[in-house]
Short mmCIF file of C-alpha atoms and ligand atoms in Angstrom, two decimals:
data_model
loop_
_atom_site.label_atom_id
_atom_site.label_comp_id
_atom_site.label_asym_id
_atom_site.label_seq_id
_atom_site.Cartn_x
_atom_site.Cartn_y
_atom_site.Cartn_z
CA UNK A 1 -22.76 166.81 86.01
CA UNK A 2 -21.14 167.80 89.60
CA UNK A 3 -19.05 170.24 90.08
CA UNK A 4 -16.24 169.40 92.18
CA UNK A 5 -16.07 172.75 94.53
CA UNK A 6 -12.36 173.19 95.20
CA UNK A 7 -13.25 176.16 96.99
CA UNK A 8 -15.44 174.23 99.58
CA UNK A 9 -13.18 171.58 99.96
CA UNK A 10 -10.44 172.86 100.51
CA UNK A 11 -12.29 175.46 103.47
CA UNK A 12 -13.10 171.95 104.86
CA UNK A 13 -9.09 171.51 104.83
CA UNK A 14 -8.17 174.57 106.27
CA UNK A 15 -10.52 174.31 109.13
CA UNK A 16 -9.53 170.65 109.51
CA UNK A 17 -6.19 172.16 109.82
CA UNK A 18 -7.48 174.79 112.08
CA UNK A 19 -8.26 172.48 114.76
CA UNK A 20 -5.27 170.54 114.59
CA UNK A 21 -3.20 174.42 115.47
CA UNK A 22 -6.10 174.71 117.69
CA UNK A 23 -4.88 171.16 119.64
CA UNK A 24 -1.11 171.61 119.41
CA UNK A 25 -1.80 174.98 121.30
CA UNK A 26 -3.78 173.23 124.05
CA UNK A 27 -0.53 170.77 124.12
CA UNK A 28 1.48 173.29 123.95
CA UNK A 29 3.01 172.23 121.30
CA UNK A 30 5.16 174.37 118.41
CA UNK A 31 2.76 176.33 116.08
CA UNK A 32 3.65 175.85 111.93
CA UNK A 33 5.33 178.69 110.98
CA UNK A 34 6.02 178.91 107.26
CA UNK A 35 8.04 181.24 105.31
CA UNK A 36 7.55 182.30 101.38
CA UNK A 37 10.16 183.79 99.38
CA UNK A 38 9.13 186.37 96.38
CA UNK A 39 12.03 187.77 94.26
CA UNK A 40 10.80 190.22 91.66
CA UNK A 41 7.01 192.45 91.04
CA UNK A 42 5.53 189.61 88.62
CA UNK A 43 1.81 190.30 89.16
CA UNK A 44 0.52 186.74 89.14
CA UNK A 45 3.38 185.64 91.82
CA UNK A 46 2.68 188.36 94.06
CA UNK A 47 -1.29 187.70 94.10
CA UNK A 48 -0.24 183.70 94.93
CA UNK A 49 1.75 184.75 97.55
CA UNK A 50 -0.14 187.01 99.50
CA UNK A 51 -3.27 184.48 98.88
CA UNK A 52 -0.55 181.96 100.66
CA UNK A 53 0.03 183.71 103.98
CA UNK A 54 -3.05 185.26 103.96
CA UNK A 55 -4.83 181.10 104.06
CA UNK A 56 -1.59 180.89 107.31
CA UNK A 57 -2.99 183.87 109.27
CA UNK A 58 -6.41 181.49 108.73
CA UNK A 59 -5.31 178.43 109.98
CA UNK A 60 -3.21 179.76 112.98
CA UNK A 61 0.19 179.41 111.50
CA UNK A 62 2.58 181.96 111.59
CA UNK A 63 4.01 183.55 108.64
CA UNK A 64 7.23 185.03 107.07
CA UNK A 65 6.83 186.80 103.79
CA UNK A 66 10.61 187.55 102.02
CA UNK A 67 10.61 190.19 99.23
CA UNK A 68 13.37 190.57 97.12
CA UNK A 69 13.68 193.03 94.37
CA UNK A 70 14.61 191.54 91.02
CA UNK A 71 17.75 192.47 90.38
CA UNK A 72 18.36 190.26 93.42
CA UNK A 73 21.74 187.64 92.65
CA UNK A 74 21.05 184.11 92.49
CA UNK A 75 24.38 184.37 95.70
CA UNK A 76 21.93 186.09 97.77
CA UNK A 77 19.13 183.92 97.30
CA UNK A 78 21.35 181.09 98.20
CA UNK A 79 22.11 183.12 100.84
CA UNK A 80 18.45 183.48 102.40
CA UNK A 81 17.79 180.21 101.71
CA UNK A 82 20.41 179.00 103.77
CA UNK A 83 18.92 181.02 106.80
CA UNK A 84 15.56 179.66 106.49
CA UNK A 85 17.03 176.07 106.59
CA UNK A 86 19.02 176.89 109.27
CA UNK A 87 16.10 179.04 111.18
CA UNK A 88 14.83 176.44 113.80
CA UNK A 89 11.46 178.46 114.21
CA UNK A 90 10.25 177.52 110.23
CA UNK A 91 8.90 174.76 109.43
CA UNK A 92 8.91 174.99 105.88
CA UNK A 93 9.44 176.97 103.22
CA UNK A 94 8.70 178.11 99.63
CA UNK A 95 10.73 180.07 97.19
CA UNK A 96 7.51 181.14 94.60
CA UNK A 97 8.47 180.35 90.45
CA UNK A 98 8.90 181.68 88.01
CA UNK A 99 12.15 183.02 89.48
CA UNK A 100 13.97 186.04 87.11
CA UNK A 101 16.17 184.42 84.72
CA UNK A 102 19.42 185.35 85.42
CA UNK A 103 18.57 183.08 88.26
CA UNK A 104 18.71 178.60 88.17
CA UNK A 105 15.52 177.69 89.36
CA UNK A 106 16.53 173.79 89.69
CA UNK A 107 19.88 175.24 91.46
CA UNK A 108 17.24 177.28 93.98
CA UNK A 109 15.23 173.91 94.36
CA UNK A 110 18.12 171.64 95.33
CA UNK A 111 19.17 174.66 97.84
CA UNK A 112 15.72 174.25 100.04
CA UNK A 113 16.51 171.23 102.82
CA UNK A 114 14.48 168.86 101.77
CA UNK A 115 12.60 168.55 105.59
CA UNK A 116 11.34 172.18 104.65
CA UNK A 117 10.51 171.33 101.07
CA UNK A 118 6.96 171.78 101.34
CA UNK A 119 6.24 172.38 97.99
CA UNK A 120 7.49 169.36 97.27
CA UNK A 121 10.13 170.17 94.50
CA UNK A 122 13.47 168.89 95.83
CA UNK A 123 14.50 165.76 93.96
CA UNK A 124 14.74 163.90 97.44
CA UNK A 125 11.15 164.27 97.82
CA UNK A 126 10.05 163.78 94.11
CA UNK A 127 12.36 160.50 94.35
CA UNK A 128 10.79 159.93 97.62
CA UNK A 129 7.14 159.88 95.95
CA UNK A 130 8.22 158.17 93.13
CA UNK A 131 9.27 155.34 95.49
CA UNK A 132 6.18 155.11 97.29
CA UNK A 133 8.07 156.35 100.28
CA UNK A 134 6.54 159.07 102.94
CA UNK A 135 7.54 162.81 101.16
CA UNK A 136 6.07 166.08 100.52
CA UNK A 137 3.86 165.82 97.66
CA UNK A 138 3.98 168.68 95.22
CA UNK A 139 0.78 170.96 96.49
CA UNK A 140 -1.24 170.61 93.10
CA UNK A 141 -1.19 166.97 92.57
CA UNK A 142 -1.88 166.29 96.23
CA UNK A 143 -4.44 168.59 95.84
CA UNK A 144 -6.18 167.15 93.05
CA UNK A 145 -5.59 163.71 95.00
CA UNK A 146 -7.43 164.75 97.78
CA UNK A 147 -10.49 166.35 95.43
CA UNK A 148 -10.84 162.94 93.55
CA UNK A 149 -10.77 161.51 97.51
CA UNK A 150 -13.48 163.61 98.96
CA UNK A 151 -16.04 163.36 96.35
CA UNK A 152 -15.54 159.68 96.10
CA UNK A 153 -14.35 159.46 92.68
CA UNK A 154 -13.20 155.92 91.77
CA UNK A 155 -9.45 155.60 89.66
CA UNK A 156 -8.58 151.90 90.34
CA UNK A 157 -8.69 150.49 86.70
CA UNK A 158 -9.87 153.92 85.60
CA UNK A 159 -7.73 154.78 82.39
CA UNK A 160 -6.34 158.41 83.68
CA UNK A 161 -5.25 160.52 80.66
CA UNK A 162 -2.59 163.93 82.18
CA UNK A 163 -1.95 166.26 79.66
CA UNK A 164 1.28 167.72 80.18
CA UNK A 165 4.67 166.22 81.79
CA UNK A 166 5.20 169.32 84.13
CA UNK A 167 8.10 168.61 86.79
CA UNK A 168 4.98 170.24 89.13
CA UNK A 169 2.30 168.73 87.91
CA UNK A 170 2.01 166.38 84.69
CA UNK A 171 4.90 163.78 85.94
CA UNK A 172 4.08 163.83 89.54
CA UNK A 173 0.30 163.76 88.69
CA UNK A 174 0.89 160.78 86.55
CA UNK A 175 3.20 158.64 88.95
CA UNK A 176 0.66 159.16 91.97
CA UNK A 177 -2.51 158.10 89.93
CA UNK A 178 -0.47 154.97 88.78
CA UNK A 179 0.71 153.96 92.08
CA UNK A 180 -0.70 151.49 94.52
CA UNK A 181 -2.38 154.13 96.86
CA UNK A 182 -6.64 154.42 98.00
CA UNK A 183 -6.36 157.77 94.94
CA UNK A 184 -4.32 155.43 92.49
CA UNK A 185 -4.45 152.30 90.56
CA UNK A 186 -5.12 153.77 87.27
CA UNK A 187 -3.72 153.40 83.84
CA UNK A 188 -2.20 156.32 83.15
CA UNK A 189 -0.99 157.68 79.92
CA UNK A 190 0.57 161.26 79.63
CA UNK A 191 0.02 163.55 77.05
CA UNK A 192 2.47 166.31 75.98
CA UNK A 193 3.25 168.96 72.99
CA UNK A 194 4.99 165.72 70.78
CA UNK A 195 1.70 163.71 71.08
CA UNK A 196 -0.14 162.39 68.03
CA UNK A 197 -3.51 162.26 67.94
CA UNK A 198 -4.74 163.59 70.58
CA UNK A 199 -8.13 163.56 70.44
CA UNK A 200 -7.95 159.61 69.80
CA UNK A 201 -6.61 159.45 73.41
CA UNK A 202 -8.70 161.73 75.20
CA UNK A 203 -11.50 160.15 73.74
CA UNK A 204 -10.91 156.85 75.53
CA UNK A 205 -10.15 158.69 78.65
CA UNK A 206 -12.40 158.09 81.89
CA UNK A 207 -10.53 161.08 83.71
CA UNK A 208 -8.48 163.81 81.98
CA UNK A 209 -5.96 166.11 84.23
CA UNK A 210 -5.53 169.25 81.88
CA UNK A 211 -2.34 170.92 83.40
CA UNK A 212 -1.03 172.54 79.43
CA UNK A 213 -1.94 176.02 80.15
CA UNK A 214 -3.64 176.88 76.41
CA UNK A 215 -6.72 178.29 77.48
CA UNK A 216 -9.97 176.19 76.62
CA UNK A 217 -8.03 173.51 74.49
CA UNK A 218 -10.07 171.15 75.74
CA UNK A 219 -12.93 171.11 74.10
CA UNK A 220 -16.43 168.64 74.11
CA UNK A 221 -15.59 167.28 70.97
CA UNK A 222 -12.34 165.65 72.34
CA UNK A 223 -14.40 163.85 75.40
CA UNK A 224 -16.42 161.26 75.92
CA UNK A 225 -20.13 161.21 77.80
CA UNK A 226 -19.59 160.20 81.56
CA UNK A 227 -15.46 161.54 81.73
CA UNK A 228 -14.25 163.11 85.01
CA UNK A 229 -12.19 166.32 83.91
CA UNK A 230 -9.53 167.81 86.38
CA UNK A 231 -8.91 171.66 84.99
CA UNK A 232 -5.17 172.96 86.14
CA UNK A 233 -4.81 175.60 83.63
CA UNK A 234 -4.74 179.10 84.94
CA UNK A 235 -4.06 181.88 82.16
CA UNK A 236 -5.09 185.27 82.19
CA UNK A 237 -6.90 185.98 79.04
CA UNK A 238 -7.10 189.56 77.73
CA UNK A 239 -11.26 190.65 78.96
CA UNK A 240 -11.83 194.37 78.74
CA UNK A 241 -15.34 193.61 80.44
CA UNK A 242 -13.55 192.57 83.36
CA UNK A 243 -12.50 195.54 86.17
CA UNK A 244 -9.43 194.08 85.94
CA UNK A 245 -9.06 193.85 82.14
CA UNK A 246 -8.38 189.70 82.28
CA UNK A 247 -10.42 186.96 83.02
CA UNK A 248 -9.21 183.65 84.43
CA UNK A 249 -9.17 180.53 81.85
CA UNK A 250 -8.77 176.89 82.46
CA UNK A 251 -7.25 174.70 79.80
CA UNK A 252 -10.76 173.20 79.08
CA UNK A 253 -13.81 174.85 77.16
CA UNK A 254 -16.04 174.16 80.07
CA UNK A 255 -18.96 175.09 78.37
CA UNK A 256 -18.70 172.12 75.72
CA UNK A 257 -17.08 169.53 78.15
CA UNK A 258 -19.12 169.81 81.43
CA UNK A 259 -22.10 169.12 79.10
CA UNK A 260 -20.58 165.55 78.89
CA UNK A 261 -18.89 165.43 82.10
CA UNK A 262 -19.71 163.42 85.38
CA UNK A 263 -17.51 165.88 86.94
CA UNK A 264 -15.76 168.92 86.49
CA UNK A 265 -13.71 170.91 88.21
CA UNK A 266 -14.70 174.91 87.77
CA UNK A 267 -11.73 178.05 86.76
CA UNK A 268 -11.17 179.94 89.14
CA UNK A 269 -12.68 177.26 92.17
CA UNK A 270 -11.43 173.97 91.64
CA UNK A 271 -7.54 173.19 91.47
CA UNK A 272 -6.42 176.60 92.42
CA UNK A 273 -7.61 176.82 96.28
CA UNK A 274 -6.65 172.74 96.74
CA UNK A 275 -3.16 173.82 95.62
CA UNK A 276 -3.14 176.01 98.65
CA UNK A 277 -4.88 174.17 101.50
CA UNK A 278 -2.23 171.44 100.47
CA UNK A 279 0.91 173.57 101.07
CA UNK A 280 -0.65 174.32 104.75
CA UNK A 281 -1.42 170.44 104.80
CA UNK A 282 2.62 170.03 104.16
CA UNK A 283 3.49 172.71 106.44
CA UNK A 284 1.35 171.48 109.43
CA UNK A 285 3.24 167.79 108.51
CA UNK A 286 6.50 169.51 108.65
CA UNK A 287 5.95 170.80 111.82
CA UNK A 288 4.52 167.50 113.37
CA UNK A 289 7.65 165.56 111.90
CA UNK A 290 9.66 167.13 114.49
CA UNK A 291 7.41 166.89 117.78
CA UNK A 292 9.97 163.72 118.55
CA UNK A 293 12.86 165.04 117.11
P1 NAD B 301 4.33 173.90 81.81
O1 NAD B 301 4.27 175.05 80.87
O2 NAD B 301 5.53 173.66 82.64
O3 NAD B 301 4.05 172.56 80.99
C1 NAD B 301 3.09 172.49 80.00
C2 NAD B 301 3.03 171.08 79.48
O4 NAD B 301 2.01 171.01 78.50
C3 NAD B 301 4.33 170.61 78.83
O5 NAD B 301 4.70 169.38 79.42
C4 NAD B 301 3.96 170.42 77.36
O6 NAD B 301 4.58 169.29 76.79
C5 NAD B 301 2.45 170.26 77.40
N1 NAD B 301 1.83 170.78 76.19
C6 NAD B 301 2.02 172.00 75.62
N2 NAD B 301 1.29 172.10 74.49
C7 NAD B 301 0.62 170.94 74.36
C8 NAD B 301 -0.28 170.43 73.40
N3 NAD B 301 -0.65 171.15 72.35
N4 NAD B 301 -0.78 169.18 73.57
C9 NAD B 301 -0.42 168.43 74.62
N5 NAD B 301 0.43 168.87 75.59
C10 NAD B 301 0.95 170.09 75.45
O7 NAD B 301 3.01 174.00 82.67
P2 NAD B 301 2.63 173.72 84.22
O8 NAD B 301 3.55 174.45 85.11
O9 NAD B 301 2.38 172.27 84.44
O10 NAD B 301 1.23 174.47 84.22
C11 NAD B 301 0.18 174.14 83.36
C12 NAD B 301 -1.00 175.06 83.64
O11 NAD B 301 -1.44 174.82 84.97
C13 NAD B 301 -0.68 176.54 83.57
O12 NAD B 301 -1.83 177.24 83.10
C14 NAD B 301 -0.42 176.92 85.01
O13 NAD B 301 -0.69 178.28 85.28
C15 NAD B 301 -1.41 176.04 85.71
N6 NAD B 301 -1.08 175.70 87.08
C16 NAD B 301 -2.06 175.80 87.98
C17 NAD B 301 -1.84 175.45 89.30
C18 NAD B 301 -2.96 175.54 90.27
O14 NAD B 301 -2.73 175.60 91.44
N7 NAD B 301 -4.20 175.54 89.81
C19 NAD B 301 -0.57 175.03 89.70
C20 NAD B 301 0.43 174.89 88.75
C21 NAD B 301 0.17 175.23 87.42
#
């Protein structure tokens, strides 16, 4: 069984994107600049955001952090939102989900210009990857891409099982791995919360993305010997041995299913930092897409 070290990898990103600040600066060029956008105290959010600009300061980029309280109107998100599109010195842009309620997160998502969309949300850029056309790939599929990529892993003919039909992760995840690209060529078939037996399916899986978020659902039983398992899931389980009182779970019971894997992608280590290192990837992109504009 290998592991496939998403914290490694996606170091090797970040430095790769290192250099390339590191070169525009000897050209003179603009340095990325990206901005993130966090409206309310949600614990999680806060802890992906500040892991986000802190990976900028890393690379070289510069970075805006926005903090709204919660009570913040959806009007004066729109607002902000309209500033950063307008704001010549970003390059891109992130407004961080789950947003409060009283706010319409796919309202918020068709507000971000879609040349700043670096998450990769706006339906321009989904429809854009969709059609096989150049776009801003949502940062945890390209990330998990670019993992099968760098360790070599072969999909072309593969059948790919996704379970769950996220708008982040699932769908996108299973159009990619479908399409005609050097990560791609697979049969895909996408699980969700109406499928029927399960376990029938993921049995005849040779790779299984996991993106449900039920902690260790997964399990060895469900997987056959040789499978290449893709871990999304991140839930905070209740672990009063932990300083923190929670431990981080994947959606698969690694314990049972990296005893049949070929490879496995560790919780916390594997998807997580990828997800990251591809949202700088975006933002770098961003920036280069307007050198000749
Ligand atoms: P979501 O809640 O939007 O979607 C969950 C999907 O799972 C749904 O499509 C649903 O149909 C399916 N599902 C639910 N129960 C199921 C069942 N019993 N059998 C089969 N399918 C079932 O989730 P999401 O936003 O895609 O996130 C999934 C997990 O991935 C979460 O734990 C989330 O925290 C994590 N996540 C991690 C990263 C990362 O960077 N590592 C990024 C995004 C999401």
């Amino acid at each position: 069984m290998i592991l496939l070290d998403g914290k490694t990898t996606s170091n090797q990103i970040k430095e790769e994107i290192a250099q390339a600040v590191q070169q525009r600066k000897t050209e003179s060029k603009k340095i990325p600049h990206l901005a993130a956008v966090l409206v309310g105290n949600d614990g999680a959010s806060m802890t992906y955001v500040n892991s986000k600009v802190k990976s900028c300061e890393r690379v070289g980029f510069k970075s805006t952090l926005i903090r709204l309280d919660a009570e913040t109107s959806e009007e004066t998100l729109l607002q902000e939102i309209e500033k950063l599109n307008t704001d010549d010195d970003i390059d891109g842009f992130i407004v961080q989900l789950p947003l409060p309620t009283h706010i319409d997160e796919q309202k918020i998502i068709m507000a971000v210009h879609p040349d700043k969309d670096v998450d990769g949300f706006h339906p321009i850029n989904v429809g854009r990857m969709t059609l096989d056309l150049p776009a801003f790939l949502s940062a945890t599929p390209f990330g998990i891409l670019e993992l099968l990529e760098r360790y070599n892993i072969e999909t072309s003919g593969k059948h790919a099982v996704i379970i769950g039909r996220s708008h982040i992760v699932g769908r996108p995840m299973s159009i990619l791995l479908s399409q005609k690209r050097p990560v791609g060529n697979a049969t895909v078939t996408v699980a969700h919360s109406r499928t029927k037996n399960l376990k029938e399916i993921t049995l005849q899986a040779d790779i299984i993305i996991a993106a449900l978020g039920i902690p260790e659902f997964l399990t060895g039983d469900m997987v056959k010997d040789g499978v290449v398992i893709i871990d999304v899931g991140i839930t905070r389980v209740e672990d009063s041995s932990k300083p923190r009182g929670y431990r981080l779970a994947g959606d698969v019971h690694f314990e049972s299913v990296s005893k049949k894997a070929s490879y496995i992608t560790p919780v916390p280590g594997g998807v997580g930092p990828m997800t990251i290192a591809m949202l700088l990837k975006n933002t770098l992109l961003a920036c280069q897409n307007k050198d000749n504009t």
